[in-house]
XYZ file of C-alpha atoms in Angstrom:
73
model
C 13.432 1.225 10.269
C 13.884 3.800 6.951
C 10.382 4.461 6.938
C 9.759 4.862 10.931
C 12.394 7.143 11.094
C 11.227 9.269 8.045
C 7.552 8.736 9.669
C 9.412 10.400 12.734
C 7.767 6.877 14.837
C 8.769 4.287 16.760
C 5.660 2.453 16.974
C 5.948 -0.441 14.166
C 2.510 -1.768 14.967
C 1.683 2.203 13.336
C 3.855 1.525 10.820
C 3.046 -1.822 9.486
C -0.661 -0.583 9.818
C 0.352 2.389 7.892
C 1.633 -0.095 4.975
C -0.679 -2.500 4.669
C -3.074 0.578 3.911
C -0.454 1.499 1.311
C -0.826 -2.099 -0.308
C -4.325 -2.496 -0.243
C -5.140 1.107 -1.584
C -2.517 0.760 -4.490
C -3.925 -3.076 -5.266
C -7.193 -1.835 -5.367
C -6.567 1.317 -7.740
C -4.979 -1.477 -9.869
C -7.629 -4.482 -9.879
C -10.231 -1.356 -11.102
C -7.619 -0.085 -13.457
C -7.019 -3.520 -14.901
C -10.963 -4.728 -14.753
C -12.036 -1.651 -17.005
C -8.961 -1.944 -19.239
C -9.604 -5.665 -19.453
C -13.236 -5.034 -20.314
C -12.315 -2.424 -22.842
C -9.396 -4.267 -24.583
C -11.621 -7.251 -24.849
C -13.833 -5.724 -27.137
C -11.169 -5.844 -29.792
C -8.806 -8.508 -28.269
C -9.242 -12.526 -27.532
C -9.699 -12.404 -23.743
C -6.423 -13.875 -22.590
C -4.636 -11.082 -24.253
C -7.127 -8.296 -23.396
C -6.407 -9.456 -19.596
C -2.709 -9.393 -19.800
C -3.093 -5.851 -21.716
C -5.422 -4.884 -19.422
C -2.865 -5.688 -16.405
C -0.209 -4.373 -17.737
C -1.324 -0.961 -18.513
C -3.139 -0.658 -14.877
C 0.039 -1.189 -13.054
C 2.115 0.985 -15.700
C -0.190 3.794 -15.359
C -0.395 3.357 -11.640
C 3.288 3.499 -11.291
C 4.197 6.063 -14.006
C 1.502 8.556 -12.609
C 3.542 10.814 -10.776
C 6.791 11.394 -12.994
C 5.707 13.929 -15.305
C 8.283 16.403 -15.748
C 8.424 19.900 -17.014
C 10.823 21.793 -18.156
C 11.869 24.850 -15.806
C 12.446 28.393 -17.315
């Protein structure tokens, strides 16, 4: 109801469409991210380790994207 009202909607068919676009756009950023990290770490990793470092820097970097700060003057 948080999200309709900041969407300024009332139709929640819109807004579940509107998130399940959300999901599937962020998972997908994240399954590339974590495929070419995988395949990258696993040149110098065993593979069970280059897919859980491949993972977890695909959803960090995903998630810590936008919170770069700088200093104002």
């Amino acid at each position: 109801m948080l999200l309709a009202e900041a969407l300024s909607t009332l139709d929640f068919a819109g807004l579940i469409r509107f998130v399940k676009t959300i999901l599937v756009i962020t998972f997908s950023f994240e399954t590339v991210g974590a495929i070419l990290l995988t395949w990258r770490f696993a040149h110098d990793l065993p593979v069970s380790q280059a897919m859980f470092a491949g993972i977890f820097h695909s959803v960090s970097a995903f998630n810590n994207g936008g919170s770069l700060s700088f200093p104002r003057t």
